[in-house]
Every structure is written in structure tokens, then in C-alpha cells.
CSV table of C-alpha atoms in Angstrom, one decimal:
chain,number,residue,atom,x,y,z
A,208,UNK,CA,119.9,86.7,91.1
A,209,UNK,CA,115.7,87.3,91.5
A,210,UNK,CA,114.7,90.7,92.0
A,211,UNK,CA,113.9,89.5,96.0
A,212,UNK,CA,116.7,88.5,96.3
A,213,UNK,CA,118.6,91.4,95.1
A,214,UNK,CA,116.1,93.2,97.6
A,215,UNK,CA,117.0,91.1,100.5
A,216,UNK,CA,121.0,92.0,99.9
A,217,UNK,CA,120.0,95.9,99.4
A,218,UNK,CA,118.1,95.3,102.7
A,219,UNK,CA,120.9,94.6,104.4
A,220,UNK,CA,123.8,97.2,103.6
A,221,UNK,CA,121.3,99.6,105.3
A,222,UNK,CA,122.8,97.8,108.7
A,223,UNK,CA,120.1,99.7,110.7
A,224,UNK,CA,120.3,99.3,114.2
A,225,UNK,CA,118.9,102.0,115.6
A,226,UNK,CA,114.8,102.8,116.1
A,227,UNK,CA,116.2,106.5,114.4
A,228,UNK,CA,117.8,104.3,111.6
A,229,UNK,CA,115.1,102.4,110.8
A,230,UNK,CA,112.5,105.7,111.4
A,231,UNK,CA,114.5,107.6,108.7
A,232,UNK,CA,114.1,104.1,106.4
A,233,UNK,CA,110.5,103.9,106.7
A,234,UNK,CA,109.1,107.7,106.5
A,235,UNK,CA,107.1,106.9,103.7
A,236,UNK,CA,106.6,103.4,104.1
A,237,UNK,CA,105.0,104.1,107.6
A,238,UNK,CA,102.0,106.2,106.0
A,239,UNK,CA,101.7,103.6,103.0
A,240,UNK,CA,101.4,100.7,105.2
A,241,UNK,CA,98.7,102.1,107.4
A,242,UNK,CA,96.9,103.4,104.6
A,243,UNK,CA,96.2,100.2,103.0
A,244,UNK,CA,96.3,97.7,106.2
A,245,UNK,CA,93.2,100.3,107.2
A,246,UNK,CA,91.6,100.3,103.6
A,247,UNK,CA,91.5,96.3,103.7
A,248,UNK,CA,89.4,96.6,106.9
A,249,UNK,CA,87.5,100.1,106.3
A,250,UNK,CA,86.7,101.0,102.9
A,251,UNK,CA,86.2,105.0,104.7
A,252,UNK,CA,89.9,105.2,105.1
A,253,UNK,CA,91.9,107.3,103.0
A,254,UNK,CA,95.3,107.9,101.9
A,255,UNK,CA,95.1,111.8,102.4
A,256,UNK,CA,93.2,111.3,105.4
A,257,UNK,CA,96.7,109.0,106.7
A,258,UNK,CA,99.2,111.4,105.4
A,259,UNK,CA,97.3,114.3,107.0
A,260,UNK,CA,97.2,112.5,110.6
A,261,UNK,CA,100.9,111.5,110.5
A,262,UNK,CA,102.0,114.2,109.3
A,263,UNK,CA,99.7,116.8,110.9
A,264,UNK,CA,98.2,115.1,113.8
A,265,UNK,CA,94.9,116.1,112.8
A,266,UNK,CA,92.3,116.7,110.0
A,267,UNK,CA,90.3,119.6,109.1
A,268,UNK,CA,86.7,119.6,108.1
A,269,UNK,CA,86.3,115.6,108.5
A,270,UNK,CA,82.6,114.6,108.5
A,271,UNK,CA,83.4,110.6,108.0
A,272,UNK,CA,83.0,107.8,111.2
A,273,UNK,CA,85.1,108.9,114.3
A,274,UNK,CA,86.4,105.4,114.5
A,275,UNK,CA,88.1,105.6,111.2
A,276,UNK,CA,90.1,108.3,112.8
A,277,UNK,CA,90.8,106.4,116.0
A,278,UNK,CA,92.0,103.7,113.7
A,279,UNK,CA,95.0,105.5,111.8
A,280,UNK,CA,95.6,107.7,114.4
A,281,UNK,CA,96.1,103.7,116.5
A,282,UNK,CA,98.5,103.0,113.2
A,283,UNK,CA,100.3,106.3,114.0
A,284,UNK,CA,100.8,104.7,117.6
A,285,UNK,CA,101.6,101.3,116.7
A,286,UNK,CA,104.7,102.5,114.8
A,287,UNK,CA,105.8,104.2,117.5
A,288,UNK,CA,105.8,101.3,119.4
A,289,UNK,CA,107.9,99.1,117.2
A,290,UNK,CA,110.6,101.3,116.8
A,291,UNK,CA,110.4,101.6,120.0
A,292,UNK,CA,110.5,97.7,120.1
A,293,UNK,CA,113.1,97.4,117.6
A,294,UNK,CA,115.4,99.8,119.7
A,295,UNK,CA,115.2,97.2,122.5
A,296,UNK,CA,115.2,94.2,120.1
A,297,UNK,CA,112.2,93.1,122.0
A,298,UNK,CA,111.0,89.4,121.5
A,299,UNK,CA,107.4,88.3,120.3
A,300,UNK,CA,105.7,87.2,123.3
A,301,UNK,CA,102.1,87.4,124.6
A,302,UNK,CA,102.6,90.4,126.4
A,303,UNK,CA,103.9,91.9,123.4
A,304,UNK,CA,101.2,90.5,121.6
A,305,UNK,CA,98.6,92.2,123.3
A,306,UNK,CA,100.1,95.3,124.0
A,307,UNK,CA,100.4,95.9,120.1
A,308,UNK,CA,96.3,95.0,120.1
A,309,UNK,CA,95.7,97.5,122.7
A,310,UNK,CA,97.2,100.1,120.9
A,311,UNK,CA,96.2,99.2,117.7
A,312,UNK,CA,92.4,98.5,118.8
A,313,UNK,CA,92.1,101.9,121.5
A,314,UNK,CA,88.5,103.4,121.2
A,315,UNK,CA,87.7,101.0,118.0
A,316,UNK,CA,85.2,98.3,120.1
A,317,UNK,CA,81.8,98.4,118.7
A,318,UNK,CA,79.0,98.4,121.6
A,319,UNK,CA,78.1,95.1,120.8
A,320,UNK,CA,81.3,93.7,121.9
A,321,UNK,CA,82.4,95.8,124.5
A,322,UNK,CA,79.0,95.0,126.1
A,323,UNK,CA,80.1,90.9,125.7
A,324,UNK,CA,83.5,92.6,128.1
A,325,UNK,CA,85.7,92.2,125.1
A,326,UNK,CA,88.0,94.4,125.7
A,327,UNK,CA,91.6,95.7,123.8
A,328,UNK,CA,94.7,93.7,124.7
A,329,UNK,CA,93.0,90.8,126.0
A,330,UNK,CA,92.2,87.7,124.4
A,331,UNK,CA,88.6,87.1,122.8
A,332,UNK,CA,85.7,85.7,125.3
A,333,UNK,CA,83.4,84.6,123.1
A,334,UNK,CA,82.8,83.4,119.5
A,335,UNK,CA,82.2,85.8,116.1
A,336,UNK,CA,80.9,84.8,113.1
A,337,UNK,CA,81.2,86.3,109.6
A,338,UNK,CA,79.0,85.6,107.3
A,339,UNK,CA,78.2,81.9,107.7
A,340,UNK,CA,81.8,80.7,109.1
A,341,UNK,CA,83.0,81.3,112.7
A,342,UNK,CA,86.4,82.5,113.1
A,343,UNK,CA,89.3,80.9,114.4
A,344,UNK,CA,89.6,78.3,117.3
A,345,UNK,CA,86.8,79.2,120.2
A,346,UNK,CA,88.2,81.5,123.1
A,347,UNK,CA,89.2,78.9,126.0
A,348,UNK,CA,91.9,77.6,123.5
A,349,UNK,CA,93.3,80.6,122.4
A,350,UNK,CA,96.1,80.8,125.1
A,351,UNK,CA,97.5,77.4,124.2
A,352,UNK,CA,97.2,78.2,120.6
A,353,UNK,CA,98.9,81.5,120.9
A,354,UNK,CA,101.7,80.1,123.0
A,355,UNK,CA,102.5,77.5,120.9
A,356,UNK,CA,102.5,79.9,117.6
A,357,UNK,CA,105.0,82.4,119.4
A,358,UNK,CA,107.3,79.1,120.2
A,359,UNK,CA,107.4,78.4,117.0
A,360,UNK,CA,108.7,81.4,115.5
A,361,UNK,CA,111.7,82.0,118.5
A,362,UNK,CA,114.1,80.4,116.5
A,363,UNK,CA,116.6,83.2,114.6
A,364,UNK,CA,116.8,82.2,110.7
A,365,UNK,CA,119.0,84.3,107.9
A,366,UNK,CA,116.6,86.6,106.3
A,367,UNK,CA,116.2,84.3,103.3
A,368,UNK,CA,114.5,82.0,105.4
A,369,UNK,CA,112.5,84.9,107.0
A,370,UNK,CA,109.3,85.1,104.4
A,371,UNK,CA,109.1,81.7,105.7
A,372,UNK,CA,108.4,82.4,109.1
A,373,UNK,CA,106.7,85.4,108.7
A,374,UNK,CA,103.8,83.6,105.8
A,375,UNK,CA,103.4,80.8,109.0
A,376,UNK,CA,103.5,83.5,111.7
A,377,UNK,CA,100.7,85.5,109.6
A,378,UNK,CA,98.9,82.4,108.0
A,379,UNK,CA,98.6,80.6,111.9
A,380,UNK,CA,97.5,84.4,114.0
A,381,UNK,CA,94.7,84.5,111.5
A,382,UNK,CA,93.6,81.6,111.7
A,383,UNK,CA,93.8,81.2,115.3
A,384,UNK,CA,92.1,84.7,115.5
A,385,UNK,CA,92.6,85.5,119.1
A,386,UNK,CA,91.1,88.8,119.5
A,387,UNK,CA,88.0,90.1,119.1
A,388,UNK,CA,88.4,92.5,116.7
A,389,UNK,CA,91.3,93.8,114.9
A,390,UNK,CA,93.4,90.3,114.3
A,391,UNK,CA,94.2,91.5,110.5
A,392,UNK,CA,95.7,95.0,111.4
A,393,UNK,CA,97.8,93.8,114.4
A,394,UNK,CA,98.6,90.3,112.2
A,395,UNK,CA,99.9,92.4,109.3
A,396,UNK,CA,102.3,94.8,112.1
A,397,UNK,CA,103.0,91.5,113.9
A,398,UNK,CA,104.5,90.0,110.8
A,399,UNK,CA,106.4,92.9,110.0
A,400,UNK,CA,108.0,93.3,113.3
A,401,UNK,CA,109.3,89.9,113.1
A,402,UNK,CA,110.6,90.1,109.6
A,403,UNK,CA,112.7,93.4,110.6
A,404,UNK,CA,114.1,90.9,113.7
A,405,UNK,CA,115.4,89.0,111.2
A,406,UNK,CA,116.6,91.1,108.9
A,407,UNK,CA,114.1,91.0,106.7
A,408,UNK,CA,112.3,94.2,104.9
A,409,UNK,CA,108.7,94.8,106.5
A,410,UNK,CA,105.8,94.6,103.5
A,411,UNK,CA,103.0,96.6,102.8
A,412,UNK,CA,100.0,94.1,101.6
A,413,UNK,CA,98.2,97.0,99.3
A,414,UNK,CA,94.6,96.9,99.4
A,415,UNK,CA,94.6,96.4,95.7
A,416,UNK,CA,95.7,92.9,95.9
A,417,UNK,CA,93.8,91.7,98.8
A,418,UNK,CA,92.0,89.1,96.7
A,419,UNK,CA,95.3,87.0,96.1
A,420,UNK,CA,95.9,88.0,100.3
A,421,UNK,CA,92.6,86.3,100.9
A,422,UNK,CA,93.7,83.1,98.6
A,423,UNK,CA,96.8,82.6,100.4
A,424,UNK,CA,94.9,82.9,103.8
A,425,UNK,CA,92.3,80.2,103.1
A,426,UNK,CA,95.0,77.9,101.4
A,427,UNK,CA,96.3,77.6,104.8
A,428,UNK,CA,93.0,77.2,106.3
A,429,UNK,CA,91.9,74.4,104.4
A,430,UNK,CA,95.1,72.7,103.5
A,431,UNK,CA,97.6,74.0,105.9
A,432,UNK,CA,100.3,75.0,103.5
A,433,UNK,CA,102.2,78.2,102.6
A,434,UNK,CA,102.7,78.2,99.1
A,435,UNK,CA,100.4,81.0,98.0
A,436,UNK,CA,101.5,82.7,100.8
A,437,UNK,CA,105.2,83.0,100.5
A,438,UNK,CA,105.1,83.7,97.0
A,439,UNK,CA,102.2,86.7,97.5
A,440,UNK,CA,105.3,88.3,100.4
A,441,UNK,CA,107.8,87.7,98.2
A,442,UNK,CA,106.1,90.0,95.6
A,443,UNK,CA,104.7,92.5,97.5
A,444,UNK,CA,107.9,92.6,98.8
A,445,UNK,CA,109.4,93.6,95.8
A,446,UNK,CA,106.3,96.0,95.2
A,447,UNK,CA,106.8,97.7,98.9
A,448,UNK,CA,110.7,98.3,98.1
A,449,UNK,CA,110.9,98.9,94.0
A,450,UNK,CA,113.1,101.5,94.8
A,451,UNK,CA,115.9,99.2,95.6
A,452,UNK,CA,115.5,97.6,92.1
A,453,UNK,CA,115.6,100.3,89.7
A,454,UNK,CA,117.3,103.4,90.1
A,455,UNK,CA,114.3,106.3,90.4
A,456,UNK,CA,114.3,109.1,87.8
A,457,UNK,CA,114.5,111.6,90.9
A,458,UNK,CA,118.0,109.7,91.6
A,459,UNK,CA,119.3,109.5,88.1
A,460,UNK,CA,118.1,113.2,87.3
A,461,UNK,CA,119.9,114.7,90.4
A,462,UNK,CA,123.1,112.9,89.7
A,463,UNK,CA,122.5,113.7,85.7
A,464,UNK,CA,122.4,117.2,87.0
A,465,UNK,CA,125.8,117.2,88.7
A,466,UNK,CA,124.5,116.8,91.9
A,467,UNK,CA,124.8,114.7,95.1
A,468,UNK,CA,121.6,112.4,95.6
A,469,UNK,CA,122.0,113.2,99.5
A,470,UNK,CA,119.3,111.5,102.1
A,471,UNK,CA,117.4,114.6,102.7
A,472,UNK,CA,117.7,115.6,99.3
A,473,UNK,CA,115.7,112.5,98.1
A,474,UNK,CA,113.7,112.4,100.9
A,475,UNK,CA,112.2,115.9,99.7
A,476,UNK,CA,111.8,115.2,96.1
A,477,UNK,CA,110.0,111.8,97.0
A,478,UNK,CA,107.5,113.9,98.8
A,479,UNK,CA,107.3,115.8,96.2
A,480,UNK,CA,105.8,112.6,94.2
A,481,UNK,CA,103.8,111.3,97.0
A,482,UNK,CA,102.0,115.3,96.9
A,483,UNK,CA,102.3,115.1,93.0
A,484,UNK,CA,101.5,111.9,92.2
A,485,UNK,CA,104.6,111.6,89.8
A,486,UNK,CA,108.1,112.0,89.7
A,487,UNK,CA,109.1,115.5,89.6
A,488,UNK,CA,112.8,116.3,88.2
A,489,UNK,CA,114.5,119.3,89.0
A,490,UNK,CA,113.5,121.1,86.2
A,491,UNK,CA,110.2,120.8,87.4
A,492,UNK,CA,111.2,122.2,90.6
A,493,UNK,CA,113.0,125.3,89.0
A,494,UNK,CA,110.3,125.8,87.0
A,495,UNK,CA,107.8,126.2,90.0
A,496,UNK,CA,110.3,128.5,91.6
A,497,UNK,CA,109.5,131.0,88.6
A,498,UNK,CA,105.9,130.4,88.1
A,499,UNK,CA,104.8,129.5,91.6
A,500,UNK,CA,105.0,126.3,93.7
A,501,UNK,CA,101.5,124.2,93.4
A,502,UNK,CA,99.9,124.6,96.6
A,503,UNK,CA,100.9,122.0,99.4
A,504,UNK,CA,104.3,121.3,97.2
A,505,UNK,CA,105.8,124.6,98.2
A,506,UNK,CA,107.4,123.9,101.3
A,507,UNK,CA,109.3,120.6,100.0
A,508,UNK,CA,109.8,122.4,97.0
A,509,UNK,CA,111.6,125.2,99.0
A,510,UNK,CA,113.9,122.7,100.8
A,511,UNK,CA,115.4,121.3,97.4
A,512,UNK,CA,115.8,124.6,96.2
A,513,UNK,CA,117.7,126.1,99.3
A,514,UNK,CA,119.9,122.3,99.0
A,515,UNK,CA,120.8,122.7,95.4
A,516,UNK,CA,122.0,125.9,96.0
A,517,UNK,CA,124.0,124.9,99.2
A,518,UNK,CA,125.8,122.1,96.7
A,519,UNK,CA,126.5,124.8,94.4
A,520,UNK,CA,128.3,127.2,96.8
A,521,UNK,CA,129.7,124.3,98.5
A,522,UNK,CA,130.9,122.8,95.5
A,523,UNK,CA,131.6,125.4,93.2
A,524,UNK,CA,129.0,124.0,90.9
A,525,UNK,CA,129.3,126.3,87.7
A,526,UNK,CA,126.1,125.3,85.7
A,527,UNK,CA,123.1,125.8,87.7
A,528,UNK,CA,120.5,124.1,86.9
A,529,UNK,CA,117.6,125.8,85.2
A,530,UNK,CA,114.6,125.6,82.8
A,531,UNK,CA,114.8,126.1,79.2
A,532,UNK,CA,113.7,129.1,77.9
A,533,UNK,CA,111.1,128.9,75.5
A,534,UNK,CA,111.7,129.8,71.8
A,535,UNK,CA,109.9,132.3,70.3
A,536,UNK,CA,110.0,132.4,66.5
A,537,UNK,CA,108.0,135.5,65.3
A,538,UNK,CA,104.4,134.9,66.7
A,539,UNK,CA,104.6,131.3,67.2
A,540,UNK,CA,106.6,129.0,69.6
A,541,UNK,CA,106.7,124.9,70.5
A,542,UNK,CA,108.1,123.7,73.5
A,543,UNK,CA,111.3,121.8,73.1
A,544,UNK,CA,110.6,118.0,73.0
């Protein structure tokens, strides 16, 4: 069995079927995605910057472009909506289409097209160029276009099938580009709405790899096939969701402890990577309790603590788990290795 497809059956013994299921799911994933669907667009987005705004709902001492705040805040939005949407098991139709734009695109218009009355949620009015090539099929087609895409994706298939759909769904909105602005951010969300319709993990396409995004795009420009593009989901699939594949230290520590890996108890420690930028074991969490938790890791910090102490009385756990003491040998000491 290939590491998607081990992914894909993971995927589905989550069975979640509720917008609170899949919220709980995708708490990290949510600020990751945004993150890096805004950093292929804007280079001024940041990933602290994200975190801060879904986490906070604000940011202190910013000095950047006010747009680039509109735009994750709009990210912050936009996944409202699709849980939201996945509550109802909404379909993928225009209006869904464009309210997803709307949200995505509110207060990002530059002057130049809101003065042409583009506006978001509605379709594109005019023609834009980048560079030397226009984009996508000119405005008085884009309806037809549009409804013909959305028919073709109606049909249910087994998420196996799913990267399929989604690679054409993704590959055919940009190249129709309907919108004025904005067709990459709400292409990316589009195409992961539909894959978690079908079962199907969403993906984060990370900014890094936006070269070998770009590839698959134009391969379907210029020769209409998918190839590139199923292949480039597939592994950022498995990129997105590693942590289905191989057991994370935080996992096998806490169980090597003689604890339960509980939800919340992995949810804390993973935030104690994302503030980190490593895994942190539990030692490294006793540890800060006696020397002082690093500042903006305190709070998760606290929550593990206060858990692995409820398991202990709970429990009856005997051997807390603690830091070695350093050895002292007359004036000199090493630290155990």
C-alpha cells in the first residue's frame, strides 16, 4: 500500500460528519493553509502574522499593507464558511462559487479594478493581462464556462477517485479564470471543499513548491492533461497529513511515558511545536516547569502539565515523569547523552 493511499484509509476512520468534527481535525491545518495559499499571492504575508489573526483576531504594532491583513483575516472567514458548508453538505454551484469569492476577495480590489465595476462575488467584466498573456477565457463566456465546469464535477466518486476531480476542478477554474482577482486563493479553497465532499483530505499547496504548482497548471493549459497535476496532490497530500504516516515523537513519547495520547493532550503539545519550531517531549515540558516556560509557550505548556497530572491522579500513575538531575562529579558535570 503507497503512503496516499494509506493516507486516504486513515482519512476515513476519522468518519467526520460534523462542521465541529472536522473544526477539531483541521486546527492547525486551517492557519497552514492560509498561510501559504496567501504567501503564493503576497510575498508580505507571514506565518506569525496568520497564527496571530486566527488565533488573536488582531496584530499588534503592524506597519505592512492593510490589504495583506484584509486578506488572511478573508482566509479566517472563508473557513468559516466551509464548515459551515460542510455542516449542510452544501453542493458546488455558482452561487456558492461566488459567495466563497466575496468573502475571500472583501476590501482586497485595487482601485484600478474597482473603478472598471469589478466587484467581489461577481464574475469578471473585462480582460487582465499578466505579463504578456491574457488570462483565461474573456468575460462574456465565463458563465457558460463556469456552468459547464461545476456539471462536471456533480458526479459522487470514492475518494480514490477524488484527486482526480479535484486536479480537473482546479486545473479548469484557473484556466477559465472567472474573477477578477483572487481566482488562485478561492481555486485552492474550492478544490478543497470538494475533496472533503468526497471524502477526500483537503491539501495545503506550500508556497515552497509552487514552481512544480505552476508546471502542472500550464501542462493543462497547453495540452489539456492532468498528469503533473494529480501527482503534485497526491504528494502534497501526503506532505499536508505526514502525521498519519509516521507516528510523531510527541505521540510515541507520551505513550513511552505511560501516558494516554488524548486529543487535547496532542493538540497542546503540537502547539507547542508550531510556537517551538520542534517537537517538544515531555521532558522538555517538565523541565520549563522548573526553569521557566519560554515566553508565548507558557500557556500550552500549563495545559499539559495540569493534564499529566490529572492522568496521574486518575490513573494512579506511580512514576511521574520528570527531568534527570544533572550529575555533579566534584567540580565538573556532562549532561547525560
Amino acid at each position: 500500500m503507497s503512503p496516499y493511499e494509506r493516507l486516504l484509509n486513515e482519512w476515513k476512520k476519522e468518519n467526520l460528519q460534523t462542521a465541529d468534527d472536522l473544526a477539531g481535525k483541521l486546527d492547525s491545518f486551517r492557519v497552514l493553509f492560509a498561510y501559504h495559499s496567501g504567501k503564493i499571492e503576497n510575498e508580505n504575508v507571514t506565518y506569525h502574522d496568520t497564527r496571530d489573526i486566527f488565533e488573536n483576531g488582531k496584530i499588534i504594532d503592524y506597519t505592512g499593507d492593510i490589504r495583506t491583513l484584509f486578506e488572511i483575516q478573508n482566509q479566517k472567514e472563508a473557513h468559516r464558511f466551509i464548515l459551515e458548508s460542510y455542516e449542510e453538505r452544501r453542493a458546488i454551484d455558482e452561487e456558492f462559487i461566488k459567495q466563497l469569492h466575496a468573502i475571500l476577495m472583501k476590501g482586497c480590489y485595487d482601485e484600478h479594478r474597482w473603478n472598471q465595476g469589478e466587484r467581489p462575488g461577481e464574475y469578471k467584466l473585462h480582460d487582465y493581462v499578466t505579463g504578456i498573456r491574457e488570462i483565461g477565457c474573456p468575460p462574456e463566456y465565463v458563465s457558460e464556462e463556469m456552468e459547464e465546469l461545476i456539471e462536471d464535477i456533480q458526479e459522487a466518486v470514492p475518494p480514490e477517485k477524488a484527486v482526480i476531480g479535484g486536479a480537473y476542478l482546479h486545473a479548469k477554474f484557473e484556466n477559465i479564470h472567472p474573477f477578477a482577482d483572487g481566482n488562485g486563493r478561492v481555486g485552492r479553497t474550492l478544490m478543497n471543499y470538494y475533496f472533503l465532499l468526497q471524502g477526500h483530505p483537503p491539501v495545503i499547496i506550500y508556497e515552497e513548491d509552487r514552481k512544480k504548482y505552476y508546471a502542472a497548471l500550464e501542462e493543462f493549459d497547453e495540452e489539456l492533461k492532468l498528469d503533473q497535476m494529480i501527482g503534485f496532490l497526491k504528494s502534497e497530500a501526503i506532505k499536508t497529513h505526514s502525521r498519519y504516516l509516521e507516528k510523531p515523537l510527541v505521540i510515541a513519547d507520551i505513550e513511552k511515558c505511560g501516558y494516554r495520547a488524548t486529543d487535547s493532550l496532542i493538540k497542546n503539545m503540537r502547539k507547542l511545536r508550531e510556537i517551538c519550531g520542534t517537537d517538544c517531549t515531555l521532558k522538555d515540558v517538565e523541565t520549563w516547569k522548573c526553569n521557566g516556560f519560554p515566553e508565548k509557550a507558557g500557556e500550552y505548556a500549563e495545559r499539559v502539565i495540569e493534564e499529566l497530572r490529572d492522568q496521574e491522579r486518575e490513573e494512579g500513575l506511580k512514576n511521574s515523569y520528570k527531568p534527570d538531575e544533572p550529575r555533579y562529579e566534584e567540580d565538573e558535570w556532562e549532561p547525560e547523552r
